[in-house]
PDB file of C-alpha atoms in Angstrom:
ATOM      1  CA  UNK A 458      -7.554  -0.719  -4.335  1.00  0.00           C
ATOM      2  CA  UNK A 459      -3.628  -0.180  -3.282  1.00  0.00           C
ATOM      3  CA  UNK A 460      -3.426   2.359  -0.099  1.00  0.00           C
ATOM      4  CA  UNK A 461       0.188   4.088   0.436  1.00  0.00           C
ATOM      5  CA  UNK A 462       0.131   5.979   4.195  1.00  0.00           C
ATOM      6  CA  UNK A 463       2.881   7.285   5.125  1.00  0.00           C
ATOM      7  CA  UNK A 464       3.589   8.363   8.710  1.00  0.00           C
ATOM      8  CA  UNK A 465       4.598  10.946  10.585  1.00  0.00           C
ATOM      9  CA  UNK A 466       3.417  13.310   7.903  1.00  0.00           C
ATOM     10  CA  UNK A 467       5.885  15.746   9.219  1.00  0.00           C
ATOM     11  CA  UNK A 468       9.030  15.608  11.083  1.00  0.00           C
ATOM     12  CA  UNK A 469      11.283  17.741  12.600  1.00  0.00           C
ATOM     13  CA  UNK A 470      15.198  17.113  13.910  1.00  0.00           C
ATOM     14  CA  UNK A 471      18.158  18.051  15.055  1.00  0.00           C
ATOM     15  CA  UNK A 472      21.410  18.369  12.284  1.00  0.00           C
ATOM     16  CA  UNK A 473      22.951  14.832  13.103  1.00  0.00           C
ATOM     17  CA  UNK A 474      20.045  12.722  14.474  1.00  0.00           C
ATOM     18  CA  UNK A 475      19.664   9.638  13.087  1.00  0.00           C
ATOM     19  CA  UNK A 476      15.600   8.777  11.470  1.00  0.00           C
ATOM     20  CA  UNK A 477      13.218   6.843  10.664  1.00  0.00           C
ATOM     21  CA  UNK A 478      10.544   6.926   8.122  1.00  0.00           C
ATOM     22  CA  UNK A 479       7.410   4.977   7.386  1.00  0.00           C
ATOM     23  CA  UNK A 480       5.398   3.680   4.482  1.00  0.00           C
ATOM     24  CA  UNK A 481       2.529   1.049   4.714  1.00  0.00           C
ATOM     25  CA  UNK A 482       0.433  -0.330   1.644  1.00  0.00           C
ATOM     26  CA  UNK A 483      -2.782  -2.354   1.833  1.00  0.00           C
ATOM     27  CA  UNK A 484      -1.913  -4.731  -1.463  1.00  0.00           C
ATOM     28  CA  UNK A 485       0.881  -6.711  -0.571  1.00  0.00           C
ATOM     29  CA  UNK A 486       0.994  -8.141  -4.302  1.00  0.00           C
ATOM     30  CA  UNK A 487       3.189  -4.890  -5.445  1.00  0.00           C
ATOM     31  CA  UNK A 488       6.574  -5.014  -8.114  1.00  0.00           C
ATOM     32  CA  UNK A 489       8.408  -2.579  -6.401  1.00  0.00           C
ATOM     33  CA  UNK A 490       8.643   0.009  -4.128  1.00  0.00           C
ATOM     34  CA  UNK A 491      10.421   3.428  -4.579  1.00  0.00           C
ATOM     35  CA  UNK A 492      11.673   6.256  -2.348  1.00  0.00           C
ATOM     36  CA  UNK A 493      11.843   9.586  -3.900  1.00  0.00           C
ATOM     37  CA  UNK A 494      12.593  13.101  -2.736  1.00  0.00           C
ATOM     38  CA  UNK A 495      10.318  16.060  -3.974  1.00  0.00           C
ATOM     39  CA  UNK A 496      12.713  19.924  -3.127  1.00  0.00           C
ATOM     40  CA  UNK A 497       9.801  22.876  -2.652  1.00  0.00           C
ATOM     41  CA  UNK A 498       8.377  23.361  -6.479  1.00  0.00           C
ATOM     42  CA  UNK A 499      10.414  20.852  -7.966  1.00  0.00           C
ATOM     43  CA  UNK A 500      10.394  17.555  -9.365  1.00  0.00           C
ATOM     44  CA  UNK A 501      11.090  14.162  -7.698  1.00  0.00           C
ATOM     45  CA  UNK A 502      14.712  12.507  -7.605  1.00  0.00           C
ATOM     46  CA  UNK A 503      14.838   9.053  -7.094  1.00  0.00           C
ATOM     47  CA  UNK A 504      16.237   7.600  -3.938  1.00  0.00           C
ATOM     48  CA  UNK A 505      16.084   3.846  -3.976  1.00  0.00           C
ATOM     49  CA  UNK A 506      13.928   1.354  -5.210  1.00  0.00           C
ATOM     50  CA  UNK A 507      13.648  -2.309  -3.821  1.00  0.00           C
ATOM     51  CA  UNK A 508      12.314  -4.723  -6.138  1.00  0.00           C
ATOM     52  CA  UNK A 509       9.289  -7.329  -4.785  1.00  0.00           C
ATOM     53  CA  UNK A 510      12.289 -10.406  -4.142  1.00  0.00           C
ATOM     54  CA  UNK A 511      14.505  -7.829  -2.208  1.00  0.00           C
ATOM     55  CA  UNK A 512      14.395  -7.356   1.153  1.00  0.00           C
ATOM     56  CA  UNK A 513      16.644  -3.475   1.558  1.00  0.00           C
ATOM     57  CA  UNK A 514      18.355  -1.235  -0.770  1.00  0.00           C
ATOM     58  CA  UNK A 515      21.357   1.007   0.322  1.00  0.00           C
ATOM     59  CA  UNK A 516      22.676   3.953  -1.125  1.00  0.00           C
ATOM     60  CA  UNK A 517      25.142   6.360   1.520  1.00  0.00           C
ATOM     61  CA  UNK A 518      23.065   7.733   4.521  1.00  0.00           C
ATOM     62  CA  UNK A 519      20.488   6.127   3.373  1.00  0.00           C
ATOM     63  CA  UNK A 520      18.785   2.403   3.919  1.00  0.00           C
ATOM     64  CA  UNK A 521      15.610   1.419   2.839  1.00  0.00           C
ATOM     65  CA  UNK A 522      14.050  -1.869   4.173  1.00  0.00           C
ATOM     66  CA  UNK A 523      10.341  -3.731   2.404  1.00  0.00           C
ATOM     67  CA  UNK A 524       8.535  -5.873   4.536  1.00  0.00           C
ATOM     68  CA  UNK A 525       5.858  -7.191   1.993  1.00  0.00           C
ATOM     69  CA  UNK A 526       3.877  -9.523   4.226  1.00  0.00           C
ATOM     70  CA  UNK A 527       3.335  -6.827   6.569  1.00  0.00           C
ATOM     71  CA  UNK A 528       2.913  -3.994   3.893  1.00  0.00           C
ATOM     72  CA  UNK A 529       5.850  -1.610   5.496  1.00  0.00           C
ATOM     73  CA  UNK A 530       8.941  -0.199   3.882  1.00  0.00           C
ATOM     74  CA  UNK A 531      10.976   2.173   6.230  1.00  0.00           C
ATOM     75  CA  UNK A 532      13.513   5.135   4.838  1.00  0.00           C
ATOM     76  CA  UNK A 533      16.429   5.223   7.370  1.00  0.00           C
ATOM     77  CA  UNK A 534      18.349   8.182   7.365  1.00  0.00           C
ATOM     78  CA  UNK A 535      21.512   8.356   9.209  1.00  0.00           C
ATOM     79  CA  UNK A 536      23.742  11.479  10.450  1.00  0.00           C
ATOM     80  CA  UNK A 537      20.677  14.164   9.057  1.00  0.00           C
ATOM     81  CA  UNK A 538      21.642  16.967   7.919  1.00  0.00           C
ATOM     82  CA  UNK A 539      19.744  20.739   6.948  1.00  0.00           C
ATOM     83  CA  UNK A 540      20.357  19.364   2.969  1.00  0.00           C
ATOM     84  CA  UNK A 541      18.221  16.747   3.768  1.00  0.00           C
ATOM     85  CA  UNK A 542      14.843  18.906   4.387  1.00  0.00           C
ATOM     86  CA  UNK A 543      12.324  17.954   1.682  1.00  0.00           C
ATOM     87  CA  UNK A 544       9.429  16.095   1.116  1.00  0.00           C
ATOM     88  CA  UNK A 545       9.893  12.130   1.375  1.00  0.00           C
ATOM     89  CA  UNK A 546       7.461  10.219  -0.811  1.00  0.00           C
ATOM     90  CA  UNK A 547       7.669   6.358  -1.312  1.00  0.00           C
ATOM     91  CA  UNK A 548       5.355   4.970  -4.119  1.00  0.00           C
ATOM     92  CA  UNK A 549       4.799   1.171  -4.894  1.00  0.00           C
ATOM     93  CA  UNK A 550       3.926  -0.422  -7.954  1.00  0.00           C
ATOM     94  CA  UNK A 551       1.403  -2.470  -8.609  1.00  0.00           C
ATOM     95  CA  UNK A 552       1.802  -6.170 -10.051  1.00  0.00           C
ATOM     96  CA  UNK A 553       0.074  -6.251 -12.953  1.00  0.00           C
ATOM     97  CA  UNK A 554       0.849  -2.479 -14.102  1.00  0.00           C
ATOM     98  CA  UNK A 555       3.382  -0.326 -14.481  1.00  0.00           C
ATOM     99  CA  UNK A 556       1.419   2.536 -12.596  1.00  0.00           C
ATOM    100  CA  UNK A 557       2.800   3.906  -9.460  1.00  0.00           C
ATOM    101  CA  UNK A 558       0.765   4.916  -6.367  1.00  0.00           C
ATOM    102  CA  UNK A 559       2.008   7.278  -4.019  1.00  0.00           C
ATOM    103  CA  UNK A 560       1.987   7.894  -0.500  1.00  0.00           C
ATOM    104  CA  UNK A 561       0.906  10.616   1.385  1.00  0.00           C
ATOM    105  CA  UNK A 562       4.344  11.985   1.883  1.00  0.00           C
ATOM    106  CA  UNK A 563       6.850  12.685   4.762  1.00  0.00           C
ATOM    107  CA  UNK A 564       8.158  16.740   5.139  1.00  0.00           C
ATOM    108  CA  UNK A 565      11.291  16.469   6.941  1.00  0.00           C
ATOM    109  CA  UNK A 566      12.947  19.556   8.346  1.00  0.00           C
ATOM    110  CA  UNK A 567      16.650  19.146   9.803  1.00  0.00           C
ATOM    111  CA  UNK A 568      17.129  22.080  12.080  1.00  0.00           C
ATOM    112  CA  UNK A 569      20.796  23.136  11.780  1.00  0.00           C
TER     113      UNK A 569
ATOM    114  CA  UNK B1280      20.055   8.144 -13.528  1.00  0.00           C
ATOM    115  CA  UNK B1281      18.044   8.840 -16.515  1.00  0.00           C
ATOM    116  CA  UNK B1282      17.235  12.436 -17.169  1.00  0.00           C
ATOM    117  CA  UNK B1283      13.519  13.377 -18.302  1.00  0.00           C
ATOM    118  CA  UNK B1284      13.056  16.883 -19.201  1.00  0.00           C
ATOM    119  CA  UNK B1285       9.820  18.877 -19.250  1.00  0.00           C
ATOM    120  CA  UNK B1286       8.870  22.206 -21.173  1.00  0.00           C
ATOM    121  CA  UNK B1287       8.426  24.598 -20.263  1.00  0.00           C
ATOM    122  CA  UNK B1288       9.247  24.716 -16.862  1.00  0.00           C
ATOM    123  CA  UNK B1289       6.058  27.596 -16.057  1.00  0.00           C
ATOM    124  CA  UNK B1290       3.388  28.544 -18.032  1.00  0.00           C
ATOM    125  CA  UNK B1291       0.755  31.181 -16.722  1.00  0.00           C
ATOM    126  CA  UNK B1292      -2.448  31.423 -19.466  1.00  0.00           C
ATOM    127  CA  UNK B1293      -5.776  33.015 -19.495  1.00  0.00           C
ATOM    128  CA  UNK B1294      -8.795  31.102 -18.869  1.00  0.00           C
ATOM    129  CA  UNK B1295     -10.189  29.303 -22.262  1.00  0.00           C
ATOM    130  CA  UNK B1296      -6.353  29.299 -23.955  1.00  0.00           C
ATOM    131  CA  UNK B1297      -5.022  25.791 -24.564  1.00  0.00           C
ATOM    132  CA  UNK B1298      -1.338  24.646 -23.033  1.00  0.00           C
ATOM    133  CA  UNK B1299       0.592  21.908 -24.129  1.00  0.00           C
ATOM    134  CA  UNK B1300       3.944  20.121 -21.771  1.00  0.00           C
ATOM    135  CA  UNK B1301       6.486  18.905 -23.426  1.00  0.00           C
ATOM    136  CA  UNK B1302       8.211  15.856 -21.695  1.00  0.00           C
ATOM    137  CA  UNK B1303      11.027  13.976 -23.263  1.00  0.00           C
ATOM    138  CA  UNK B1304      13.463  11.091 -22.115  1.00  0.00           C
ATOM    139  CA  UNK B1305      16.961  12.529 -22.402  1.00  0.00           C
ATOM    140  CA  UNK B1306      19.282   9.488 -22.309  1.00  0.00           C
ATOM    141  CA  UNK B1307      17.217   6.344 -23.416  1.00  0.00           C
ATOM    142  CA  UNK B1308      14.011   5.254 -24.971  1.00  0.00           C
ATOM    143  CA  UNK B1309      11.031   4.782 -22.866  1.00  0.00           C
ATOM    144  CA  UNK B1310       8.482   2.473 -23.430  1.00  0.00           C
ATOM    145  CA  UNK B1311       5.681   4.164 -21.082  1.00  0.00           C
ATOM    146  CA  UNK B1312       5.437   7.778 -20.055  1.00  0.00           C
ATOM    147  CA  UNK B1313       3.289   8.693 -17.369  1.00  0.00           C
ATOM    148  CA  UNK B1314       1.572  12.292 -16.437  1.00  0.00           C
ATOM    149  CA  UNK B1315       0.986  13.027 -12.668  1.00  0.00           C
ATOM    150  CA  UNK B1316      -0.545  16.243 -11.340  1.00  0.00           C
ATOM    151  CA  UNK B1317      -0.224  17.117  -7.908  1.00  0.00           C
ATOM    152  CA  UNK B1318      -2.019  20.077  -5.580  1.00  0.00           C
ATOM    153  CA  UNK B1319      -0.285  22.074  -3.279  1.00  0.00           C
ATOM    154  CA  UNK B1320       0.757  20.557   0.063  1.00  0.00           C
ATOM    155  CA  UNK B1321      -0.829  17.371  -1.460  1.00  0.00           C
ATOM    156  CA  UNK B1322       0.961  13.960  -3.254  1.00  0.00           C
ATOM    157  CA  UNK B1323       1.296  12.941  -6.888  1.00  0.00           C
ATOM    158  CA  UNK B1324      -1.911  11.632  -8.405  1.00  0.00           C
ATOM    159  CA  UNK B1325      -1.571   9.608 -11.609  1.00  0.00           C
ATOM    160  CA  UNK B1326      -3.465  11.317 -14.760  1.00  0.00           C
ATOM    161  CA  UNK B1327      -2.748   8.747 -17.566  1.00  0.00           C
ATOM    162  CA  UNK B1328      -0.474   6.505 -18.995  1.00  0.00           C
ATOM    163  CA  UNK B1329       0.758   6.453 -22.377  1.00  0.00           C
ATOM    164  CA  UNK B1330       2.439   4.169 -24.646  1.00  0.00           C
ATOM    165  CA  UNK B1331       4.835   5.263 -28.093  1.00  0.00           C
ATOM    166  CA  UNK B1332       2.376   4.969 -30.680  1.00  0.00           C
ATOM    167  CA  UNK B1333      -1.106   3.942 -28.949  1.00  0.00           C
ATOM    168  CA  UNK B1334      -3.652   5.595 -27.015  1.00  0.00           C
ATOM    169  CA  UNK B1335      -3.387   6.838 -24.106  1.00  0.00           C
ATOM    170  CA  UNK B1336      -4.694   4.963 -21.101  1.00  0.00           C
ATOM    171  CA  UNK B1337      -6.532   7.254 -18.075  1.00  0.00           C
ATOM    172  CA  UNK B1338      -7.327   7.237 -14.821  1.00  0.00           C
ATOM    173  CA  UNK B1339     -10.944   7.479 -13.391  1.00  0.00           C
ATOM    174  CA  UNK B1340     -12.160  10.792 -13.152  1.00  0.00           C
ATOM    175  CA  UNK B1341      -9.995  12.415 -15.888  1.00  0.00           C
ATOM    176  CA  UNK B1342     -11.101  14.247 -18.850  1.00  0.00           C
ATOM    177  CA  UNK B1343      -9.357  12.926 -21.704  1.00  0.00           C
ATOM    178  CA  UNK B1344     -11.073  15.822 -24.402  1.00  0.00           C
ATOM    179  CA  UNK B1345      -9.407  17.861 -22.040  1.00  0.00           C
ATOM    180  CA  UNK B1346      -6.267  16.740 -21.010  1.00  0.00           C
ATOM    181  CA  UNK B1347      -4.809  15.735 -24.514  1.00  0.00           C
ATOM    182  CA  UNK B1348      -1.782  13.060 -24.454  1.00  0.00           C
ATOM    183  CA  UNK B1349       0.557  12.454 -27.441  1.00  0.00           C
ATOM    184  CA  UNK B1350       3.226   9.811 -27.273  1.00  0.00           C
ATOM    185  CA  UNK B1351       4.707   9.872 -30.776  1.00  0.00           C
ATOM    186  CA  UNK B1352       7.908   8.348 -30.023  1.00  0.00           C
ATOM    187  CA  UNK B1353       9.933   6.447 -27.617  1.00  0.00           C
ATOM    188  CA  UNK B1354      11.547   9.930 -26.131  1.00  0.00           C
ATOM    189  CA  UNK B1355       8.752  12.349 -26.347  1.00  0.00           C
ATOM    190  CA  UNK B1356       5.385  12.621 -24.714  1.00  0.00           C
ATOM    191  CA  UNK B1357       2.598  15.910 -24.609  1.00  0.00           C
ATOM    192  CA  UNK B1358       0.441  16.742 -22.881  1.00  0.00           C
ATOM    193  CA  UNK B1359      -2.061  19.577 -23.916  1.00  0.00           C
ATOM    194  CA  UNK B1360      -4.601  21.137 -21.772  1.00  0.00           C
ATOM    195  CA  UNK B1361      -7.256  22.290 -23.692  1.00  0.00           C
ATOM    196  CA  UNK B1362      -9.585  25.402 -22.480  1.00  0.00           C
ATOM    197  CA  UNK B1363      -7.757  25.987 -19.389  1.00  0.00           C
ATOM    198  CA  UNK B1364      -9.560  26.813 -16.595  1.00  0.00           C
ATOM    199  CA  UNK B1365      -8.638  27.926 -13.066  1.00  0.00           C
ATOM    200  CA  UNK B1366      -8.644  24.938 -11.426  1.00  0.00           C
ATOM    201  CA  UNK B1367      -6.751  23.052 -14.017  1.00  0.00           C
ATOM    202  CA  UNK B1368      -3.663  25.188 -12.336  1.00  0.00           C
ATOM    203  CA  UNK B1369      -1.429  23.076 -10.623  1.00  0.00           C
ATOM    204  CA  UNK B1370       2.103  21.002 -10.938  1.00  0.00           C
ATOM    205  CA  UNK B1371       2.400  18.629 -13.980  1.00  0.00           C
ATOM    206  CA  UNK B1372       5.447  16.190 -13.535  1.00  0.00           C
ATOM    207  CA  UNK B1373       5.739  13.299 -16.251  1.00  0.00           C
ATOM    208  CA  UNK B1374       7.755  10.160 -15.934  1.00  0.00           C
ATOM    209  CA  UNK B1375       9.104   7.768 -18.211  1.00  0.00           C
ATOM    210  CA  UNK B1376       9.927   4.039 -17.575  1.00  0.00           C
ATOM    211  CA  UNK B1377      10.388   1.072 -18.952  1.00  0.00           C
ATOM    212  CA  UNK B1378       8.781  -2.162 -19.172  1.00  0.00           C
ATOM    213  CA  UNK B1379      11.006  -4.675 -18.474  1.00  0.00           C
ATOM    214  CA  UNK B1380      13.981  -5.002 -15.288  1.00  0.00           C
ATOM    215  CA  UNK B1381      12.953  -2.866 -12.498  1.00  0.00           C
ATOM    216  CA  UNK B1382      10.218  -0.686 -13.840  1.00  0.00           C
ATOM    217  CA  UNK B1383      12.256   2.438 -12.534  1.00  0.00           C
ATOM    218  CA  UNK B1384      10.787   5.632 -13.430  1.00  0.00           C
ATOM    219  CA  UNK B1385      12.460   8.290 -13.799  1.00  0.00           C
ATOM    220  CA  UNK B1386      10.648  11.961 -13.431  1.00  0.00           C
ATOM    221  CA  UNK B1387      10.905  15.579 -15.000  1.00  0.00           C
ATOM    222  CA  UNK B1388      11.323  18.785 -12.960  1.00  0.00           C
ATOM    223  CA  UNK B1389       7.442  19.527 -13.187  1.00  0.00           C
ATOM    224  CA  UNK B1390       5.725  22.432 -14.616  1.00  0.00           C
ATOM    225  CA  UNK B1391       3.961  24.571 -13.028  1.00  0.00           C
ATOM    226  CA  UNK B1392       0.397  25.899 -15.103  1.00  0.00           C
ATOM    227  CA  UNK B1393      -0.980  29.116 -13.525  1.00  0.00           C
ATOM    228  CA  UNK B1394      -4.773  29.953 -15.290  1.00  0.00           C
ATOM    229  CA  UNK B1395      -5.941  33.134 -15.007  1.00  0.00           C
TER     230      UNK B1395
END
């Protein structure tokens, strides 16, 4: 049964830092992996999603990298700013279903 | 990305009334839409999968007399709650997706059921 951990559970910076976070998964036999960003209350917005044969996805600040051997995918997050408080969640995706499983999520707080 | 709405957006009900979530794919057709619930201070926990024009498919440990899913076309899924209780409160999000590429879902803005 597919695991997602994701660690530090919460995390707390200064405006401009530069950070790291991380998500491990026990079946390395996934299609893809997603980063999404859940605001208090709201729903998720996607952030990037690597597919199984890639290797990191960019997109601005951020950089997402998939290591499926060792089961780790890491959210990079350059220049932080107080906009990007939220809740960090990566899910992964199963290879013979569509579903996704989710980790146990990352609350970020950029102190201003 | 693709937008999914979801309606309504809060619902607050007395205990024994039925709700149904509306969740619809905006700007394409989706093959598979998905219903998540998810606790305070807690992650997303898959309820059931549904495909346009079958039976929904659910996860261990979820009622499906209960939580009713309709997926009657390729841009709109339900999901009815019957006999609400307290502890069915929580935050419903849906996705849809598709199939084939990626497999990127995209999700709705959640609603949030309140049972009194």
């Amino acid at each position: 049964k597919q695991e997602v951990t994701q660690i530090p559970a919460a995390l707390s910076v200064p405006e401009g830092e530069n950070l790291v976070l991380n998500c491990s998964f026990t079946d390395s036999a996934i299609y893809n992996l997603q980063w999404f960003r859940q605001d208090p209350g709201k729903g998720l917005t996607s952030l990037l999603l690597i597919q199984s044969s890639q290797r990191e996805q960019t997109s601005g600040r951020l950089n997402a990298s998939l290591d499926k051997s060792s089961g780790r995918s890491t959210l990079y997050i350059a220049a932080s700013q107080p906009g990007d408080s939220a809740t960090y969640l990566c899910a992964v995706e199963g290879g013979a279903t569509n579903k996704l499983i989710f980790g146990t999520g990352t609350l970020l707080a950029v102190q201003p | 990305g693709a937008v999914v709405s979801q309606h309504p957006s809060w619902v607050i009900c007395k205990s024994g009334t039925s709700v149904k979530i509306e969740c619809r794919s905006l700007d394409f057709q989706a093959t598979t839409m998905f219903w998540y619930r998810q606790f305070p201070k807690q992650s997303l926990m898959l309820m059931a999968t549904s495909n346009e024009g079958s039976k929904a498919t659910y996860e261990q440990g979820v009622e499906k007399d209960k939580f009713l899913i309709n997926h009657a076309s390729l841009t709109l899924s339900t999901l009815t709650v019957t006999s609400a209780h307290p502890e069915d409160s929580s935050f419903y999000i849906c996705s849809a997706g598709m199939t084939s590429g990626a497999h990127e879902q995209f999700f709705g803005p959640g609603t949030r059921l309140t049972v009194l």
